[in-house]
Every structure is written in structure tokens, then in C-alpha cells.
């Protein structure tokens, strides 16, 4: 079995940045960029314009940014495997990293698997019901589908994602309602203003969706006011969840210490996990900032820490 100095699992800004730094440090990284688990490139592949990543004064699309990062990682010699990691064994060293097709051993491991959009258990919205039949957790991936054109669409959430998705959907929808359980948005001020000032966006405060109705596709939603308990049925062409994310740690099988909310615990100010030689970067360990630029920053930190750690191991990896 091939033994590498460092394996990187995940391919968003954290994974690619870790690969760029590790490759430039001649650590010859192997990066598992994923396949079925989600698009290689992570969540930015399902976003539109990224306006807050430094260096792009006019903005850049998420997919274009990730494509550049991928090319940069490859240019310095990263081996990129387009497959998911199913399992790791951190009890042995070098660690075992088991991909869908490829098994390798790695002296150091960087986990950069990001997070996945959450769904709500609403009657009518489950698998086998109307999920993916007018219900989605990614407006940018699915919003352009013909079934959403010129319809009244509903977005659940009150954060930056909800606002971003709602504004994005106005390109196709006749009207977009943001359904939020409180009377104040969690979104940043600039994003919140974008929603509040948009002629096609309306906020439904203190509200939740209690049921989704439709034969083949979404036709109606029941909106419940959480203050007075009143329910109202409305015609709907689609429903989008924008209520946050769950970190992607299932493949670790409990081998790393996690916070109560599922994010990987790292030593403060570092990317070190509780297992020596295993580092975590990006959204999988960050429940606070969750930005592309912070993910890239922690990817860089992880690669530098790997380099230092391998050095301390007395060059056993060479
Ligand atoms: P978030 O900030 O955690 O917001 C999640 C929203 O969903 C909150 O408003 C929350 O309500 C609501 N929510 C959660 N669980 C719910 C439930 N069970 N029922 C109803 N509502 C529920 O997540 P996010 O919007 O995905 O943003 C995550 C991070 O990415 C943030 O740091 C954000 O700044 C960043 N982001 C940035 C951009 C951008 O700058 N372009 C775009 C997208 C995301 P409460 O407010 O009541 O808790």
C-alpha cells in the first residue's frame, strides 16, 4: 500500500489551500476531493458571486474560485483523487485512509470535509414525499429549474444563506418569501438590507412552515405564526431550506473529539485535533466564522503544522 507524507480529505478552500502549501513544501500531498458526498470544491460550488474573498475587487463566482484553487494545488504536484473517503483508521500510524477506490497510508492527515446544508422534518417535505420535487436545500443549485419559474417561492431561515438564496431566487420567481421564526434576521447588516429593500422579497416574521402539500410537486405550504399559533395555507411553487449546516464527520467514526454541535475540536489557535498528526481545517472545525477566507486560512495553518509535525517526527516520512 502506498504510504504518503500527508493525505488531505476534502476540497473546499481549506483542502485546496492545505494542498497548495503542502505541495510547495515538497510534502507531495494526496487530496481526496470527494465524488458522491458533494461537489468537489465544497459549498462554494453551489454559490453565486463571492464578493468578500480578498483579491477579487469585482467578485468571482464560487465555482471559478474553486477551479483556480484546484489548478493551483495540481500545479505544485498535489495528487488529486476524485473519490470519497469511506473510512479512516487513526489507531495505527501511519494512518489508514480508505477511499471508495484507493487505500493509502499517511503519516499526517488533514480533515477538511466542510459541512452540509441541514433540512427540516416538515410533514410532506421528507424523502419519498415532496423532497426534491420543489423542495431543495440549495437555491443556487436548483433555483433555475423550470418548475420554479414565475412562482411564489419560500425560503426558511434568517441568516446570510437565507437572504442570499432569496435574492438569488428573485431572478426566476414572481415573489420570494423568507420565513423566519423570529422577528430579527441573523444575517449581516448588508445582506439583511438587501432582502429588506428588495421589491420581490417579503419577510414573514415569527413564522414556520408546518406542512407542505402537493400531488407530484409542491403546490401549497402551511405557514404557522409561532406567536398566536394561527395557520394559513398559501400557494407555493417551491420551498428552500437555508437553516445552516452539519459538519461532515461521519467517516471519522468517533475517532476525533467533537464539540456538542458536531464540529471537530481543535486546540485553540491551531488546527491540531486530539489525535497527534491529525489536523482539521475549514468549516468542519469552525462553527463561528465559516467563511471561504477563514477556511483557506486554516488550510494554510494545517499544512504548516503538518510540516512542523513531520519534522519533529525525525523525518520518518521520507
Ligand atoms: P446561520 O447563520 O446559522 O443561520 C441559520 C438560520 O436558520 C438562522 O436564522 C436560524 O434562526 C434559522 N434556523 C436554524 N434552525 C432552524 C429551525 N429548526 N427552524 C427554523 N429556522 C431555523 O446559517 P447560514 O445562513 O447558513 O450562514 C452560515 C455562515 O455562512 C455564516 O457565518 C454566514 O455569515 C456565512 N454566509 C455568508 C454569506 C455571504 O457573506 N455571502 C452567504 C451565506 C452564508 P435563528 O436566527 O432564530 O437562530
Short mmCIF file of C-alpha atoms and ligand atoms in Angstrom, two decimals:
data_model
loop_
_atom_site.label_atom_id
_atom_site.label_comp_id
_atom_site.label_asym_id
_atom_site.label_seq_id
_atom_site.Cartn_x
_atom_site.Cartn_y
_atom_site.Cartn_z
CA UNK A 1 0.00 0.00 0.00
CA UNK A 2 1.25 3.45 -0.90
CA UNK A 3 2.45 5.50 2.07
CA UNK A 4 2.30 9.29 1.70
CA UNK A 5 3.54 12.08 3.90
CA UNK A 6 0.19 13.80 4.10
CA UNK A 7 -3.34 12.99 2.99
CA UNK A 8 -5.96 15.71 2.75
CA UNK A 9 -9.65 14.83 2.85
CA UNK A 10 -11.92 17.47 1.37
CA UNK A 11 -11.63 20.03 -1.38
CA UNK A 12 -13.12 23.38 -0.47
CA UNK A 13 -10.94 26.42 0.15
CA UNK A 14 -9.46 24.69 3.22
CA UNK A 15 -8.49 21.46 1.44
CA UNK A 16 -7.08 23.14 -1.65
CA UNK A 17 -5.14 25.73 0.35
CA UNK A 18 -3.68 22.99 2.55
CA UNK A 19 -2.69 21.16 -0.66
CA UNK A 20 -1.06 24.26 -2.20
CA UNK A 21 1.06 24.85 0.91
CA UNK A 22 1.88 21.18 1.46
CA UNK A 23 2.82 20.67 -2.19
CA UNK A 24 5.01 23.76 -2.23
CA UNK A 25 6.71 22.40 0.93
CA UNK A 26 7.50 19.21 -1.05
CA UNK A 27 5.23 17.07 1.10
CA UNK A 28 3.66 15.56 -2.05
CA UNK A 29 0.09 15.59 -0.69
CA UNK A 30 -2.66 13.27 -1.82
CA UNK A 31 -6.04 15.01 -1.78
CA UNK A 32 -9.36 13.17 -1.81
CA UNK A 33 -11.67 15.72 -3.39
CA UNK A 34 -14.88 13.70 -2.99
CA UNK A 35 -17.40 12.47 -5.52
CA UNK A 36 -20.83 11.34 -4.28
CA UNK A 37 -20.55 13.19 -0.97
CA UNK A 38 -20.96 16.55 -2.70
CA UNK A 39 -19.31 18.58 -5.42
CA UNK A 40 -15.53 18.74 -5.41
CA UNK A 41 -14.80 22.28 -4.31
CA UNK A 42 -17.32 22.14 -1.48
CA UNK A 43 -20.05 24.64 -0.70
CA UNK A 44 -18.61 27.37 -2.93
CA UNK A 45 -19.56 25.22 -5.92
CA UNK A 46 -23.18 25.96 -5.06
CA UNK A 47 -22.86 29.67 -4.51
CA UNK A 48 -23.02 32.58 -6.94
CA UNK A 49 -20.81 35.63 -6.69
CA UNK A 50 -18.29 35.69 -3.90
CA UNK A 51 -17.80 39.37 -3.14
CA UNK A 52 -15.84 39.17 0.09
CA UNK A 53 -12.86 36.99 -0.88
CA UNK A 54 -9.87 39.34 -0.93
CA UNK A 55 -8.14 39.84 -4.26
CA UNK A 56 -11.23 39.91 -6.46
CA UNK A 57 -12.40 43.51 -6.46
CA UNK A 58 -15.23 42.75 -8.89
CA UNK A 59 -16.15 39.45 -7.20
CA UNK A 60 -15.71 35.94 -8.57
CA UNK A 61 -18.14 33.05 -8.79
CA UNK A 62 -17.66 30.27 -6.24
CA UNK A 63 -17.02 27.58 -8.90
CA UNK A 64 -14.45 29.78 -10.70
CA UNK A 65 -12.63 30.44 -7.41
CA UNK A 66 -12.51 26.73 -6.59
CA UNK A 67 -11.36 25.80 -10.10
CA UNK A 68 -8.45 28.23 -9.72
CA UNK A 69 -7.58 26.78 -6.29
CA UNK A 70 -7.72 23.24 -7.68
CA UNK A 71 -5.43 24.13 -10.61
CA UNK A 72 -3.03 25.84 -8.22
CA UNK A 73 -2.91 22.72 -5.99
CA UNK A 74 -2.33 20.49 -9.04
CA UNK A 75 0.33 22.81 -10.46
CA UNK A 76 2.59 22.19 -7.46
CA UNK A 77 2.19 18.42 -7.67
CA UNK A 78 -0.82 17.51 -5.48
CA UNK A 79 -2.20 14.10 -6.38
CA UNK A 80 -5.97 14.67 -6.63
CA UNK A 81 -8.26 11.64 -6.27
CA UNK A 82 -11.90 12.18 -7.28
CA UNK A 83 -13.41 9.87 -4.68
CA UNK A 84 -14.94 9.95 -1.23
CA UNK A 85 -13.14 8.73 1.85
CA UNK A 86 -15.24 5.99 3.43
CA UNK A 87 -13.19 5.30 6.49
CA UNK A 88 -10.00 6.19 8.33
CA UNK A 89 -8.12 4.28 10.99
CA UNK A 90 -6.36 6.68 13.31
CA UNK A 91 -5.38 3.99 15.83
CA UNK A 92 -2.44 2.90 13.67
CA UNK A 93 0.41 5.02 12.35
CA UNK A 94 0.84 5.79 9.51
CA UNK A 95 -2.93 6.36 9.46
CA UNK A 96 -5.06 4.29 7.10
CA UNK A 97 -7.17 6.33 4.68
CA UNK A 98 -9.71 4.28 2.77
CA UNK A 99 -11.21 5.92 -0.30
CA UNK A 100 -14.02 4.48 -2.43
CA UNK A 101 -11.35 3.11 -4.82
CA UNK A 102 -7.95 3.84 -3.29
CA UNK A 103 -6.44 2.85 0.07
CA UNK A 104 -3.35 4.67 1.27
CA UNK A 105 -1.40 5.20 4.46
CA UNK A 106 -0.47 8.69 5.54
CA UNK A 107 1.95 9.98 8.17
CA UNK A 108 -0.22 13.05 8.66
CA UNK A 109 -3.86 13.73 7.89
CA UNK A 110 -5.74 16.97 7.26
CA UNK A 111 -9.52 16.75 7.58
CA UNK A 112 -11.20 19.50 5.53
CA UNK A 113 -14.55 17.94 4.72
CA UNK A 114 -16.68 21.01 5.39
CA UNK A 115 -20.35 20.94 6.25
CA UNK A 116 -23.65 20.04 4.56
CA UNK A 117 -26.89 22.03 4.41
CA UNK A 118 -29.49 21.00 7.02
CA UNK A 119 -33.08 20.01 6.30
CA UNK A 120 -36.17 20.23 8.49
CA UNK A 121 -38.60 17.41 9.19
CA UNK A 122 -41.79 19.01 7.94
CA UNK A 123 -44.78 16.80 7.02
CA UNK A 124 -44.83 16.50 3.24
CA UNK A 125 -41.18 17.52 2.84
CA UNK A 126 -39.48 14.18 3.50
CA UNK A 127 -37.79 11.67 1.21
CA UNK A 128 -40.49 9.87 -0.73
CA UNK A 129 -42.77 12.89 -0.22
CA UNK A 130 -42.03 16.21 -1.94
CA UNK A 131 -38.29 16.41 -1.19
CA UNK A 132 -36.53 17.29 -4.46
CA UNK A 133 -39.96 17.81 -6.05
CA UNK A 134 -39.98 21.52 -5.46
CA UNK A 135 -38.07 21.33 -2.17
CA UNK A 136 -34.33 21.89 -2.03
CA UNK A 137 -31.58 22.89 0.38
CA UNK A 138 -29.66 24.77 -2.30
CA UNK A 139 -31.29 27.56 -4.28
CA UNK A 140 -28.18 28.15 -6.32
CA UNK A 141 -28.04 24.50 -7.41
CA UNK A 142 -31.73 24.09 -8.18
CA UNK A 143 -33.30 27.57 -8.45
CA UNK A 144 -33.02 27.81 -12.23
CA UNK A 145 -35.16 24.70 -12.77
CA UNK A 146 -38.26 25.39 -14.89
CA UNK A 147 -40.62 24.31 -12.10
CA UNK A 148 -39.64 27.37 -10.05
CA UNK A 149 -40.12 29.91 -12.88
CA UNK A 150 -42.58 32.72 -12.18
CA UNK A 151 -43.80 31.04 -8.99
CA UNK A 152 -44.08 32.21 -5.41
CA UNK A 153 -41.19 30.60 -3.55
CA UNK A 154 -40.48 30.22 0.16
CA UNK A 155 -37.08 30.23 1.87
CA UNK A 156 -36.77 29.12 5.50
CA UNK A 157 -34.09 30.79 7.64
CA UNK A 158 -32.87 34.16 8.79
CA UNK A 159 -29.13 34.05 8.19
CA UNK A 160 -26.91 35.15 5.30
CA UNK A 161 -27.73 31.96 3.40
CA UNK A 162 -31.48 32.62 3.56
CA UNK A 163 -31.02 36.16 2.29
CA UNK A 164 -28.55 35.14 -0.41
CA UNK A 165 -30.81 32.33 -1.60
CA UNK A 166 -33.93 34.51 -1.56
CA UNK A 167 -32.27 37.28 -3.56
CA UNK A 168 -30.86 34.73 -5.99
CA UNK A 169 -34.31 33.20 -6.49
CA UNK A 170 -35.82 36.57 -7.44
CA UNK A 171 -34.18 36.03 -10.86
CA UNK A 172 -36.72 33.31 -11.54
CA UNK A 173 -39.58 33.68 -9.09
CA UNK A 174 -42.54 36.05 -9.18
CA UNK A 175 -42.07 36.60 -5.43
CA UNK A 176 -39.87 35.17 -2.68
CA UNK A 177 -40.94 34.92 0.96
CA UNK A 178 -38.37 34.46 3.70
CA UNK A 179 -39.98 32.52 6.53
CA UNK A 180 -38.18 33.27 9.78
CA UNK A 181 -39.04 32.02 13.25
CA UNK A 182 -38.07 35.30 14.97
CA UNK A 183 -38.55 39.00 14.22
CA UNK A 184 -34.89 39.78 13.58
CA UNK A 185 -32.54 38.48 10.92
CA UNK A 186 -29.30 36.81 11.92
CA UNK A 187 -27.83 37.85 8.56
CA UNK A 188 -25.15 40.54 8.39
CA UNK A 189 -26.46 44.10 8.07
CA UNK A 190 -25.52 44.50 4.41
CA UNK A 191 -27.18 41.21 3.47
CA UNK A 192 -30.26 41.90 5.60
CA UNK A 193 -30.74 45.25 3.87
CA UNK A 194 -30.56 43.54 0.52
CA UNK A 195 -33.55 41.39 1.48
CA UNK A 196 -35.50 44.09 3.27
CA UNK A 197 -35.14 46.52 0.34
CA UNK A 198 -35.77 44.04 -2.45
CA UNK A 199 -39.12 44.61 -4.18
CA UNK A 200 -39.63 40.88 -4.81
CA UNK A 201 -38.68 39.71 -1.29
CA UNK A 202 -41.03 39.74 1.69
CA UNK A 203 -40.24 38.68 5.22
CA UNK A 204 -42.71 36.56 7.17
CA UNK A 205 -41.67 37.08 10.79
CA UNK A 206 -42.39 34.74 13.70
CA UNK A 207 -43.30 32.09 11.16
CA UNK A 208 -42.57 28.46 10.40
CA UNK A 209 -43.77 26.10 7.71
CA UNK A 210 -45.85 23.38 9.30
CA UNK A 211 -46.80 21.34 6.21
CA UNK A 212 -46.07 21.08 2.51
CA UNK A 213 -48.84 19.97 0.19
CA UNK A 214 -48.79 18.80 -3.42
CA UNK A 215 -49.51 15.81 -5.64
CA UNK A 216 -46.39 15.49 -7.78
CA UNK A 217 -44.70 18.77 -6.90
CA UNK A 218 -45.08 21.42 -4.20
CA UNK A 219 -48.38 23.25 -4.59
CA UNK A 220 -49.06 24.79 -1.20
CA UNK A 221 -47.40 25.45 2.14
CA UNK A 222 -48.99 25.93 5.56
CA UNK A 223 -47.46 28.89 7.36
CA UNK A 224 -47.81 28.91 11.13
CA UNK A 225 -47.37 32.05 13.19
CA UNK A 226 -45.44 30.89 16.27
CA UNK A 227 -46.77 33.78 18.40
CA UNK A 228 -50.51 33.26 18.01
CA UNK A 229 -50.47 29.72 16.59
CA UNK A 230 -52.59 30.72 13.58
CA UNK A 231 -52.07 28.76 10.37
CA UNK A 232 -52.54 29.98 6.83
CA UNK A 233 -52.43 27.99 3.60
CA UNK A 234 -50.62 29.64 0.68
CA UNK A 235 -49.99 28.70 -2.91
CA UNK A 236 -46.30 27.86 -3.36
CA UNK A 237 -44.10 26.83 -6.27
CA UNK A 238 -41.16 25.77 -4.16
CA UNK A 239 -39.51 25.63 -0.75
CA UNK A 240 -35.85 26.09 0.10
CA UNK A 241 -34.11 25.28 3.40
CA UNK A 242 -31.42 27.78 4.39
CA UNK A 243 -31.08 26.97 8.08
CA UNK A 244 -27.40 26.21 8.49
CA UNK A 245 -25.15 23.23 8.11
CA UNK A 246 -23.98 19.97 9.69
CA UNK A 247 -20.23 19.26 9.72
CA UNK A 248 -19.18 16.25 7.64
CA UNK A 249 -17.54 13.95 10.18
CA UNK A 250 -19.41 10.64 9.78
CA UNK A 251 -16.42 8.93 8.10
CA UNK A 252 -14.35 9.57 11.24
CA UNK A 253 -16.48 7.12 13.24
CA UNK A 254 -15.96 8.96 16.50
CA UNK A 255 -12.15 8.80 16.32
CA UNK A 256 -11.73 12.55 16.80
CA UNK A 257 -13.11 14.63 19.66
CA UNK A 258 -16.13 16.67 18.55
CA UNK A 259 -18.00 19.60 20.10
CA UNK A 260 -21.62 19.00 21.15
CA UNK A 261 -22.74 20.52 17.81
CA UNK A 262 -20.65 18.01 15.85
CA UNK A 263 -17.74 20.25 14.82
CA UNK A 264 -14.21 18.89 15.33
CA UNK A 265 -12.45 20.20 18.45
CA UNK A 266 -9.09 21.81 17.70
CA UNK A 267 -6.54 23.21 20.12
CA UNK A 268 -7.34 26.96 20.21
CA UNK A 269 -5.30 28.97 17.72
CA UNK A 270 -4.17 25.82 15.88
CA UNK A 271 -5.64 23.11 13.66
CA UNK A 272 -4.42 20.29 15.96
CA UNK A 273 -7.04 17.71 16.88
CA UNK A 274 -6.87 15.39 19.88
CA UNK A 275 -5.00 12.79 17.76
CA UNK A 276 -1.37 13.69 17.11
CA UNK A 277 -0.67 14.03 13.40
CA UNK A 278 -4.32 14.72 12.55
CA UNK A 279 -5.29 18.31 11.75
CA UNK A 280 -8.67 19.83 10.91
CA UNK A 281 -9.25 22.87 8.71
CA UNK A 282 -12.21 24.81 7.35
CA UNK A 283 -15.88 24.54 8.19
CA UNK A 284 -15.61 21.05 9.67
CA UNK A 285 -13.91 22.64 12.71
CA UNK A 286 -15.34 26.17 12.52
CA UNK A 287 -18.82 26.84 13.84
CA UNK A 288 -18.14 30.55 14.30
CA UNK A 289 -16.73 32.24 11.18
CA UNK A 290 -17.44 29.73 8.36
CA UNK A 291 -16.11 31.94 5.59
CA UNK A 292 -14.18 30.93 2.48
CA UNK A 293 -11.28 33.10 3.56
CA UNK A 294 -11.12 31.70 7.10
CA UNK A 295 -11.35 28.18 5.67
CA UNK A 296 -8.43 28.96 3.36
CA UNK A 297 -6.53 30.46 6.32
CA UNK A 298 -6.95 27.36 8.46
CA UNK A 299 -6.00 25.19 5.46
CA UNK A 300 -2.72 27.08 5.32
CA UNK A 301 -2.26 26.66 9.09
CA UNK A 302 -2.89 22.92 8.84
CA UNK A 303 -0.25 22.46 6.11
CA UNK A 304 2.33 24.46 8.08
CA UNK A 305 1.53 22.47 11.23
CA UNK A 306 1.85 19.19 9.31
CA UNK A 307 5.25 20.27 8.00
CA UNK A 308 6.39 21.10 11.53
CA UNK A 309 4.93 17.90 12.98
CA UNK A 310 6.54 15.67 10.36
CA UNK A 311 9.83 17.46 11.02
CA UNK A 312 9.52 16.63 14.73
CA UNK A 313 8.86 13.00 13.86
CA UNK A 314 12.51 12.82 12.78
CA UNK A 315 11.85 12.58 9.05
CA UNK A 316 10.29 9.16 9.39
CA UNK A 317 8.11 10.04 6.44
CA UNK A 318 10.95 10.47 3.98
P1 LIG B 1 -26.80 30.59 10.18
O1 LIG B 1 -26.11 31.91 10.22
O2 LIG B 1 -26.53 29.59 11.24
O3 LIG B 1 -28.36 30.90 10.12
C1 LIG B 1 -29.29 29.85 10.17
C2 LIG B 1 -30.68 30.48 10.21
O4 LIG B 1 -31.63 29.40 10.17
C3 LIG B 1 -30.93 31.29 11.46
O5 LIG B 1 -31.62 32.47 11.15
C4 LIG B 1 -31.79 30.35 12.30
O6 LIG B 1 -32.75 31.02 13.08
C5 LIG B 1 -32.52 29.53 11.26
N1 LIG B 1 -32.82 28.19 11.76
C6 LIG B 1 -31.96 27.27 12.26
N2 LIG B 1 -32.62 26.16 12.64
C7 LIG B 1 -33.91 26.39 12.36
C8 LIG B 1 -35.09 25.63 12.55
N3 LIG B 1 -35.03 24.41 13.08
N4 LIG B 1 -36.25 26.16 12.16
C9 LIG B 1 -36.31 27.41 11.62
N5 LIG B 1 -35.23 28.18 11.43
C10 LIG B 1 -34.05 27.68 11.80
O7 LIG B 1 -26.50 29.81 8.82
P2 LIG B 1 -26.23 30.40 7.35
O8 LIG B 1 -27.16 31.45 7.00
O9 LIG B 1 -26.12 29.17 6.52
O10 LIG B 1 -24.78 31.07 7.46
C11 LIG B 1 -23.67 30.29 7.94
C12 LIG B 1 -22.38 31.11 7.84
O11 LIG B 1 -22.06 31.34 6.47
C13 LIG B 1 -22.49 32.48 8.50
O12 LIG B 1 -21.27 32.78 9.10
C14 LIG B 1 -22.74 33.41 7.34
O13 LIG B 1 -22.27 34.71 7.58
C15 LIG B 1 -21.94 32.72 6.22
N6 LIG B 1 -22.53 33.04 4.90
C16 LIG B 1 -22.08 34.19 4.27
C17 LIG B 1 -22.61 34.53 3.03
C18 LIG B 1 -22.11 35.77 2.36
O14 LIG B 1 -21.49 36.58 3.01
N7 LIG B 1 -22.34 35.93 1.07
C19 LIG B 1 -23.60 33.75 2.44
C20 LIG B 1 -24.05 32.61 3.12
C21 LIG B 1 -23.51 32.28 4.36
P3 LIG B 1 -32.30 31.92 14.34
O15 LIG B 1 -31.72 33.17 13.76
O16 LIG B 1 -33.59 32.14 15.05
O17 LIG B 1 -31.32 31.10 15.10
#
